[in-house]
PDB file of C-alpha atoms in Angstrom:
ATOM      1  CA  UNK A   5      14.684  12.476  -6.986  1.00  0.00           C
ATOM      2  CA  UNK A   6      13.412  15.438  -8.977  1.00  0.00           C
ATOM      3  CA  UNK A   7      10.192  15.481  -6.929  1.00  0.00           C
ATOM      4  CA  UNK A   8      12.162  15.607  -3.660  1.00  0.00           C
ATOM      5  CA  UNK A   9      14.481  18.363  -4.902  1.00  0.00           C
ATOM      6  CA  UNK A  10      11.553  20.426  -6.186  1.00  0.00           C
ATOM      7  CA  UNK A  11       9.563  20.031  -2.960  1.00  0.00           C
ATOM      8  CA  UNK A  12      12.588  21.099  -0.916  1.00  0.00           C
ATOM      9  CA  UNK A  13      13.083  24.196  -3.034  1.00  0.00           C
ATOM     10  CA  UNK A  14       9.430  25.146  -2.673  1.00  0.00           C
ATOM     11  CA  UNK A  15       9.608  24.665   1.080  1.00  0.00           C
ATOM     12  CA  UNK A  16      12.705  26.861   1.234  1.00  0.00           C
ATOM     13  CA  UNK A  17      10.815  29.739  -0.375  1.00  0.00           C
ATOM     14  CA  UNK A  18       8.605  29.962   2.689  1.00  0.00           C
ATOM     15  CA  UNK A  19       5.605  31.006   0.637  1.00  0.00           C
ATOM     16  CA  UNK A  20       3.264  28.358   1.978  1.00  0.00           C
ATOM     17  CA  UNK A  21       1.114  30.322   4.418  1.00  0.00           C
ATOM     18  CA  UNK A  22      -2.206  28.564   3.959  1.00  0.00           C
ATOM     19  CA  UNK A  23      -3.688  27.184   7.197  1.00  0.00           C
ATOM     20  CA  UNK A  24      -3.239  23.520   8.003  1.00  0.00           C
ATOM     21  CA  UNK A  25      -6.258  21.276   8.480  1.00  0.00           C
ATOM     22  CA  UNK A  26      -7.363  20.970  12.087  1.00  0.00           C
ATOM     23  CA  UNK A  27      -6.689  17.230  12.193  1.00  0.00           C
ATOM     24  CA  UNK A  28      -3.007  17.671  11.239  1.00  0.00           C
ATOM     25  CA  UNK A  29      -1.071  18.657  14.379  1.00  0.00           C
ATOM     26  CA  UNK A  30       1.476  21.452  14.223  1.00  0.00           C
ATOM     27  CA  UNK A  31       4.907  19.966  13.697  1.00  0.00           C
ATOM     28  CA  UNK A  32       3.510  16.666  12.402  1.00  0.00           C
ATOM     29  CA  UNK A  33       5.574  17.195   9.274  1.00  0.00           C
ATOM     30  CA  UNK A  34       9.049  17.774  10.601  1.00  0.00           C
ATOM     31  CA  UNK A  35      10.737  17.719   7.203  1.00  0.00           C
ATOM     32  CA  UNK A  36       8.593  19.573   4.706  1.00  0.00           C
ATOM     33  CA  UNK A  37      10.736  18.328   1.851  1.00  0.00           C
ATOM     34  CA  UNK A  38       9.941  14.643   2.395  1.00  0.00           C
ATOM     35  CA  UNK A  39       6.203  14.828   2.994  1.00  0.00           C
ATOM     36  CA  UNK A  40       5.340  11.139   3.151  1.00  0.00           C
ATOM     37  CA  UNK A  41       7.682  10.332   6.047  1.00  0.00           C
ATOM     38  CA  UNK A  42       6.809  13.374   8.154  1.00  0.00           C
ATOM     39  CA  UNK A  43       3.708  11.946   9.803  1.00  0.00           C
ATOM     40  CA  UNK A  44       4.455   8.964  12.125  1.00  0.00           C
ATOM     41  CA  UNK A  45       1.267   7.071  11.245  1.00  0.00           C
ATOM     42  CA  UNK A  46       1.692   7.610   7.518  1.00  0.00           C
ATOM     43  CA  UNK A  47       5.304   6.505   7.817  1.00  0.00           C
ATOM     44  CA  UNK A  48       4.156   3.144   9.204  1.00  0.00           C
ATOM     45  CA  UNK A  49       1.468   2.762   6.524  1.00  0.00           C
ATOM     46  CA  UNK A  50       4.121   3.183   3.840  1.00  0.00           C
ATOM     47  CA  UNK A  51       5.549  -0.228   4.846  1.00  0.00           C
ATOM     48  CA  UNK A  52       2.572  -2.273   3.601  1.00  0.00           C
ATOM     49  CA  UNK A  53       2.151   0.053   0.625  1.00  0.00           C
ATOM     50  CA  UNK A  54       5.735  -0.537  -0.523  1.00  0.00           C
ATOM     51  CA  UNK A  55       5.523  -4.278   0.170  1.00  0.00           C
ATOM     52  CA  UNK A  56       2.279  -4.755  -1.734  1.00  0.00           C
ATOM     53  CA  UNK A  57       3.534  -2.890  -4.794  1.00  0.00           C
ATOM     54  CA  UNK A  58       6.846  -4.769  -4.716  1.00  0.00           C
ATOM     55  CA  UNK A  59       5.398  -8.260  -4.354  1.00  0.00           C
ATOM     56  CA  UNK A  60       2.383  -7.826  -6.630  1.00  0.00           C
ATOM     57  CA  UNK A  61       4.820  -6.686  -9.307  1.00  0.00           C
ATOM     58  CA  UNK A  62       6.980  -9.743  -8.624  1.00  0.00           C
ATOM     59  CA  UNK A  63       3.917 -11.988  -8.768  1.00  0.00           C
ATOM     60  CA  UNK A  64       2.837 -10.349 -12.004  1.00  0.00           C
ATOM     61  CA  UNK A  65       6.081 -11.373 -13.712  1.00  0.00           C
ATOM     62  CA  UNK A  66       6.375 -14.819 -12.135  1.00  0.00           C
ATOM     63  CA  UNK A  67       2.673 -15.443 -12.771  1.00  0.00           C
ATOM     64  CA  UNK A  68       3.188 -15.117 -16.508  1.00  0.00           C
ATOM     65  CA  UNK A  69       5.131 -18.386 -16.335  1.00  0.00           C
ATOM     66  CA  UNK A  70       3.379 -20.109 -13.442  1.00  0.00           C
ATOM     67  CA  UNK A  71      -0.266 -19.404 -14.291  1.00  0.00           C
ATOM     68  CA  UNK A  72       0.138 -20.387 -17.927  1.00  0.00           C
ATOM     69  CA  UNK A  73       1.440 -23.747 -16.776  1.00  0.00           C
ATOM     70  CA  UNK A  74      -1.604 -24.209 -14.528  1.00  0.00           C
ATOM     71  CA  UNK A  75      -4.244 -23.120 -17.028  1.00  0.00           C
ATOM     72  CA  UNK A  76      -2.427 -24.568 -20.044  1.00  0.00           C
ATOM     73  CA  UNK A  77      -4.055 -21.904 -22.236  1.00  0.00           C
ATOM     74  CA  UNK A  78      -4.007 -18.176 -22.850  1.00  0.00           C
ATOM     75  CA  UNK A  79      -7.766 -18.023 -22.284  1.00  0.00           C
ATOM     76  CA  UNK A  80      -7.539 -19.487 -18.780  1.00  0.00           C
ATOM     77  CA  UNK A  81      -4.710 -17.103 -17.952  1.00  0.00           C
ATOM     78  CA  UNK A  82      -6.812 -14.152 -19.138  1.00  0.00           C
ATOM     79  CA  UNK A  83      -9.803 -15.301 -17.079  1.00  0.00           C
ATOM     80  CA  UNK A  84      -7.687 -15.342 -13.913  1.00  0.00           C
ATOM     81  CA  UNK A  85      -6.421 -11.839 -14.602  1.00  0.00           C
ATOM     82  CA  UNK A  86      -9.978 -10.737 -15.297  1.00  0.00           C
ATOM     83  CA  UNK A  87     -11.137 -12.145 -11.954  1.00  0.00           C
ATOM     84  CA  UNK A  88      -8.509 -10.017 -10.174  1.00  0.00           C
ATOM     85  CA  UNK A  89      -9.660  -6.918 -12.091  1.00  0.00           C
ATOM     86  CA  UNK A  90     -13.327  -7.516 -11.224  1.00  0.00           C
ATOM     87  CA  UNK A  91     -12.374  -7.888  -7.580  1.00  0.00           C
ATOM     88  CA  UNK A  92     -10.400  -4.633  -7.730  1.00  0.00           C
ATOM     89  CA  UNK A  93     -13.485  -2.761  -8.963  1.00  0.00           C
ATOM     90  CA  UNK A  94     -15.581  -4.204  -6.121  1.00  0.00           C
ATOM     91  CA  UNK A  95     -12.855  -3.365  -3.602  1.00  0.00           C
ATOM     92  CA  UNK A  96     -12.710   0.216  -4.821  1.00  0.00           C
ATOM     93  CA  UNK A  97     -16.460   0.560  -4.386  1.00  0.00           C
ATOM     94  CA  UNK A  98     -16.254  -0.868  -0.872  1.00  0.00           C
ATOM     95  CA  UNK A  99     -13.288   1.309   0.032  1.00  0.00           C
ATOM     96  CA  UNK A 100     -15.158   4.365  -1.181  1.00  0.00           C
ATOM     97  CA  UNK A 101     -17.942   3.733   1.313  1.00  0.00           C
ATOM     98  CA  UNK A 102     -18.041   6.532   3.888  1.00  0.00           C
ATOM     99  CA  UNK A 103     -18.271   4.290   6.922  1.00  0.00           C
ATOM    100  CA  UNK A 104     -15.836   1.619   5.827  1.00  0.00           C
ATOM    101  CA  UNK A 105     -13.295   3.838   4.090  1.00  0.00           C
ATOM    102  CA  UNK A 106     -13.277   6.691   6.591  1.00  0.00           C
ATOM    103  CA  UNK A 107     -10.106   5.361   8.248  1.00  0.00           C
ATOM    104  CA  UNK A 108      -7.144   4.729   6.004  1.00  0.00           C
ATOM    105  CA  UNK A 109      -5.403   2.057   8.093  1.00  0.00           C
ATOM    106  CA  UNK A 110      -8.249  -0.495   7.893  1.00  0.00           C
ATOM    107  CA  UNK A 111      -8.522  -0.619   4.071  1.00  0.00           C
ATOM    108  CA  UNK A 112      -4.730  -0.648   3.691  1.00  0.00           C
ATOM    109  CA  UNK A 113      -4.120  -3.468   6.172  1.00  0.00           C
ATOM    110  CA  UNK A 114      -7.209  -5.531   5.381  1.00  0.00           C
ATOM    111  CA  UNK A 115      -6.722  -5.089   1.649  1.00  0.00           C
ATOM    112  CA  UNK A 116      -3.034  -5.893   1.913  1.00  0.00           C
ATOM    113  CA  UNK A 117      -3.836  -9.005   3.925  1.00  0.00           C
ATOM    114  CA  UNK A 118      -6.217 -10.229   1.234  1.00  0.00           C
ATOM    115  CA  UNK A 119      -3.612  -9.563  -1.454  1.00  0.00           C
ATOM    116  CA  UNK A 120      -0.895 -11.408   0.459  1.00  0.00           C
ATOM    117  CA  UNK A 121      -3.176 -14.351   1.237  1.00  0.00           C
ATOM    118  CA  UNK A 122      -4.287 -14.603  -2.403  1.00  0.00           C
ATOM    119  CA  UNK A 123      -0.708 -14.636  -3.678  1.00  0.00           C
ATOM    120  CA  UNK A 124       0.338 -17.220  -1.081  1.00  0.00           C
ATOM    121  CA  UNK A 125      -2.609 -19.498  -1.893  1.00  0.00           C
ATOM    122  CA  UNK A 126      -1.835 -19.074  -5.588  1.00  0.00           C
ATOM    123  CA  UNK A 127       1.617 -20.506  -5.033  1.00  0.00           C
ATOM    124  CA  UNK A 128       0.430 -23.346  -2.803  1.00  0.00           C
ATOM    125  CA  UNK A 129      -2.739 -24.408  -4.628  1.00  0.00           C
ATOM    126  CA  UNK A 130      -2.266 -25.125  -8.322  1.00  0.00           C
ATOM    127  CA  UNK A 131      -5.953 -25.249  -9.309  1.00  0.00           C
ATOM    128  CA  UNK A 132      -7.147 -22.967 -12.080  1.00  0.00           C
ATOM    129  CA  UNK A 133     -10.831 -23.109 -11.061  1.00  0.00           C
ATOM    130  CA  UNK A 134     -10.118 -22.508  -7.394  1.00  0.00           C
ATOM    131  CA  UNK A 135      -7.688 -19.704  -8.133  1.00  0.00           C
ATOM    132  CA  UNK A 136     -10.404 -17.774  -9.960  1.00  0.00           C
ATOM    133  CA  UNK A 137     -12.197 -17.237  -6.627  1.00  0.00           C
ATOM    134  CA  UNK A 138      -8.887 -16.585  -4.870  1.00  0.00           C
ATOM    135  CA  UNK A 139      -8.002 -13.936  -7.443  1.00  0.00           C
ATOM    136  CA  UNK A 140     -11.418 -12.333  -7.018  1.00  0.00           C
ATOM    137  CA  UNK A 141     -10.675 -11.956  -3.296  1.00  0.00           C
ATOM    138  CA  UNK A 142      -7.150 -10.737  -4.031  1.00  0.00           C
ATOM    139  CA  UNK A 143      -8.457  -8.113  -6.421  1.00  0.00           C
ATOM    140  CA  UNK A 144     -10.977  -7.034  -3.786  1.00  0.00           C
ATOM    141  CA  UNK A 145      -8.096  -6.488  -1.382  1.00  0.00           C
ATOM    142  CA  UNK A 146      -6.162  -4.641  -4.062  1.00  0.00           C
ATOM    143  CA  UNK A 147      -9.025  -2.197  -4.586  1.00  0.00           C
ATOM    144  CA  UNK A 148      -9.438  -1.703  -0.828  1.00  0.00           C
ATOM    145  CA  UNK A 149      -5.732  -1.051  -0.449  1.00  0.00           C
ATOM    146  CA  UNK A 150      -5.674   1.532  -3.243  1.00  0.00           C
ATOM    147  CA  UNK A 151      -8.576   3.531  -1.807  1.00  0.00           C
ATOM    148  CA  UNK A 152      -6.937   3.362   1.621  1.00  0.00           C
ATOM    149  CA  UNK A 153      -3.741   4.863   0.230  1.00  0.00           C
ATOM    150  CA  UNK A 154      -5.652   7.785  -1.250  1.00  0.00           C
ATOM    151  CA  UNK A 155      -7.509   8.322   2.013  1.00  0.00           C
ATOM    152  CA  UNK A 156      -4.210   8.276   3.939  1.00  0.00           C
ATOM    153  CA  UNK A 157      -2.797  11.083   1.814  1.00  0.00           C
ATOM    154  CA  UNK A 158      -5.834  13.287   2.421  1.00  0.00           C
ATOM    155  CA  UNK A 159      -5.961  12.333   6.101  1.00  0.00           C
ATOM    156  CA  UNK A 160      -2.342  12.839   7.134  1.00  0.00           C
ATOM    157  CA  UNK A 161      -0.949  15.425   4.705  1.00  0.00           C
ATOM    158  CA  UNK A 162      -1.986  19.101   4.660  1.00  0.00           C
ATOM    159  CA  UNK A 163      -3.858  20.137   1.546  1.00  0.00           C
ATOM    160  CA  UNK A 164      -1.088  22.511   0.495  1.00  0.00           C
ATOM    161  CA  UNK A 165       1.357  19.570   0.317  1.00  0.00           C
ATOM    162  CA  UNK A 166      -0.805  17.099  -1.599  1.00  0.00           C
ATOM    163  CA  UNK A 167       1.041  17.691  -4.862  1.00  0.00           C
ATOM    164  CA  UNK A 168       4.418  16.841  -3.336  1.00  0.00           C
ATOM    165  CA  UNK A 169       2.914  13.845  -1.520  1.00  0.00           C
ATOM    166  CA  UNK A 170       1.452  12.355  -4.709  1.00  0.00           C
ATOM    167  CA  UNK A 171       4.712  12.933  -6.593  1.00  0.00           C
ATOM    168  CA  UNK A 172       6.758  11.203  -3.899  1.00  0.00           C
ATOM    169  CA  UNK A 173       4.244   8.345  -3.671  1.00  0.00           C
ATOM    170  CA  UNK A 174       4.475   7.827  -7.418  1.00  0.00           C
ATOM    171  CA  UNK A 175       8.270   7.791  -7.142  1.00  0.00           C
ATOM    172  CA  UNK A 176       8.066   5.138  -4.405  1.00  0.00           C
ATOM    173  CA  UNK A 177       5.661   3.042  -6.484  1.00  0.00           C
ATOM    174  CA  UNK A 178       7.877   3.220  -9.579  1.00  0.00           C
ATOM    175  CA  UNK A 179      10.913   2.101  -7.571  1.00  0.00           C
ATOM    176  CA  UNK A 180       9.027  -0.813  -6.002  1.00  0.00           C
ATOM    177  CA  UNK A 181       7.609  -1.898  -9.368  1.00  0.00           C
ATOM    178  CA  UNK A 182      11.077  -1.906 -10.918  1.00  0.00           C
ATOM    179  CA  UNK A 183      12.459  -3.974  -8.041  1.00  0.00           C
ATOM    180  CA  UNK A 184       9.440  -6.284  -8.271  1.00  0.00           C
ATOM    181  CA  UNK A 185      10.059  -6.927 -11.951  1.00  0.00           C
ATOM    182  CA  UNK A 186      13.662  -7.887 -11.148  1.00  0.00           C
ATOM    183  CA  UNK A 187      12.853 -10.156  -8.212  1.00  0.00           C
ATOM    184  CA  UNK A 188       9.898 -11.674 -10.053  1.00  0.00           C
ATOM    185  CA  UNK A 189      11.927 -12.856 -13.032  1.00  0.00           C
ATOM    186  CA  UNK A 190      12.463 -16.613 -12.544  1.00  0.00           C
ATOM    187  CA  UNK A 191      16.110 -17.578 -12.268  1.00  0.00           C
ATOM    188  CA  UNK A 192      17.417 -14.025 -11.968  1.00  0.00           C
ATOM    189  CA  UNK A 193      17.525 -13.540  -8.186  1.00  0.00           C
ATOM    190  CA  UNK A 194      15.274 -16.353  -6.926  1.00  0.00           C
ATOM    191  CA  UNK A 195      14.528 -19.794  -8.313  1.00  0.00           C
ATOM    192  CA  UNK A 196      11.353 -21.054 -10.006  1.00  0.00           C
ATOM    193  CA  UNK A 197       8.276 -18.908 -10.553  1.00  0.00           C
ATOM    194  CA  UNK A 198       6.232 -20.827  -7.987  1.00  0.00           C
ATOM    195  CA  UNK A 199       8.859 -20.207  -5.295  1.00  0.00           C
ATOM    196  CA  UNK A 200       8.809 -16.495  -6.055  1.00  0.00           C
ATOM    197  CA  UNK A 201       5.024 -16.394  -5.689  1.00  0.00           C
ATOM    198  CA  UNK A 202       5.016 -18.268  -2.370  1.00  0.00           C
ATOM    199  CA  UNK A 203       7.723 -15.997  -0.942  1.00  0.00           C
ATOM    200  CA  UNK A 204       5.899 -12.893  -2.184  1.00  0.00           C
ATOM    201  CA  UNK A 205       2.659 -13.872  -0.499  1.00  0.00           C
ATOM    202  CA  UNK A 206       4.295 -14.916   2.773  1.00  0.00           C
ATOM    203  CA  UNK A 207       6.434 -11.786   3.115  1.00  0.00           C
ATOM    204  CA  UNK A 208       3.469  -9.537   2.280  1.00  0.00           C
ATOM    205  CA  UNK A 209       1.473 -11.093   5.125  1.00  0.00           C
ATOM    206  CA  UNK A 210       4.417 -10.679   7.507  1.00  0.00           C
ATOM    207  CA  UNK A 211       4.697  -6.991   6.632  1.00  0.00           C
ATOM    208  CA  UNK A 212       0.952  -6.529   7.196  1.00  0.00           C
ATOM    209  CA  UNK A 213       1.200  -8.120  10.653  1.00  0.00           C
ATOM    210  CA  UNK A 214       4.262  -6.021  11.519  1.00  0.00           C
ATOM    211  CA  UNK A 215       2.528  -2.830  10.387  1.00  0.00           C
ATOM    212  CA  UNK A 216      -0.559  -3.643  12.448  1.00  0.00           C
ATOM    213  CA  UNK A 217       1.617  -4.165  15.536  1.00  0.00           C
ATOM    214  CA  UNK A 218       3.463  -0.889  14.940  1.00  0.00           C
ATOM    215  CA  UNK A 219       0.205   1.008  14.447  1.00  0.00           C
ATOM    216  CA  UNK A 220      -1.188  -0.460  17.656  1.00  0.00           C
ATOM    217  CA  UNK A 221       1.926   0.559  19.563  1.00  0.00           C
ATOM    218  CA  UNK A 222       1.798   4.040  18.067  1.00  0.00           C
ATOM    219  CA  UNK A 223      -1.845   4.451  19.075  1.00  0.00           C
ATOM    220  CA  UNK A 224      -1.124   3.347  22.647  1.00  0.00           C
ATOM    221  CA  UNK A 225       1.825   5.716  22.864  1.00  0.00           C
ATOM    222  CA  UNK A 226      -0.429   8.551  21.720  1.00  0.00           C
ATOM    223  CA  UNK A 227      -3.024   7.740  24.358  1.00  0.00           C
ATOM    224  CA  UNK A 228      -0.386   7.594  27.102  1.00  0.00           C
ATOM    225  CA  UNK A 229       1.031  10.898  25.903  1.00  0.00           C
ATOM    226  CA  UNK A 230      -2.367  12.579  26.043  1.00  0.00           C
ATOM    227  CA  UNK A 231      -2.955  11.233  29.556  1.00  0.00           C
ATOM    228  CA  UNK A 232       0.421  12.521  30.688  1.00  0.00           C
ATOM    229  CA  UNK A 233      -0.331  15.982  29.311  1.00  0.00           C
ATOM    230  CA  UNK A 234      -3.777  15.994  30.939  1.00  0.00           C
ATOM    231  CA  UNK A 235      -2.329  14.956  34.314  1.00  0.00           C
ATOM    232  CA  UNK A 236       0.369  17.617  34.151  1.00  0.00           C
ATOM    233  CA  UNK A 237      -2.176  20.279  33.316  1.00  0.00           C
ATOM    234  CA  UNK A 238      -4.471  19.041  36.104  1.00  0.00           C
TER     235      UNK A 238
END
């Protein structure tokens, strides 16, 4: 809330006269106070971002109970967490590749899909050895997703508004993490830990599919709009 109030007060001063990047159209940010929701494409990408943070946080809490039952030891539990971390490092390296990470939507959606699939398989397949490979793939998606989020900020937000964008993104993440901790606590809002994990994975995948459809529709609308403008000018 403080980040939004501060950004609005700075926008009201009217002191921001630095030129916008060429790839950010004039008027793309209708409300300069709420930077993240000003760009239509970034607004759609925030859906998988929020979902992934929410449900990975829920899985993190529920997994404390569920994964310890599967591995039957603290060491096995730590190995599974380590596999996710190794995958996240690899995903970050892949997402940082110029060719692969140049477009923010691909790492966000592909990475989010891997995360959702890994969480869903975790809940359906109670095998400690098999889950090590699943967690490696999930961590890979997590790293891809994170680099995609950073790319999206630089791609869709003018440089002069990056500070406000990062502050508002951090606020969104903190809210989703808090909600994830609540929903991920077994017996608080949902039933057993395994049920929470299955639901988290399934809903994450649904949000990824929905976001991909919305992005496709937005791209087609943009193409039709450009054709209409070209025909009117012709």
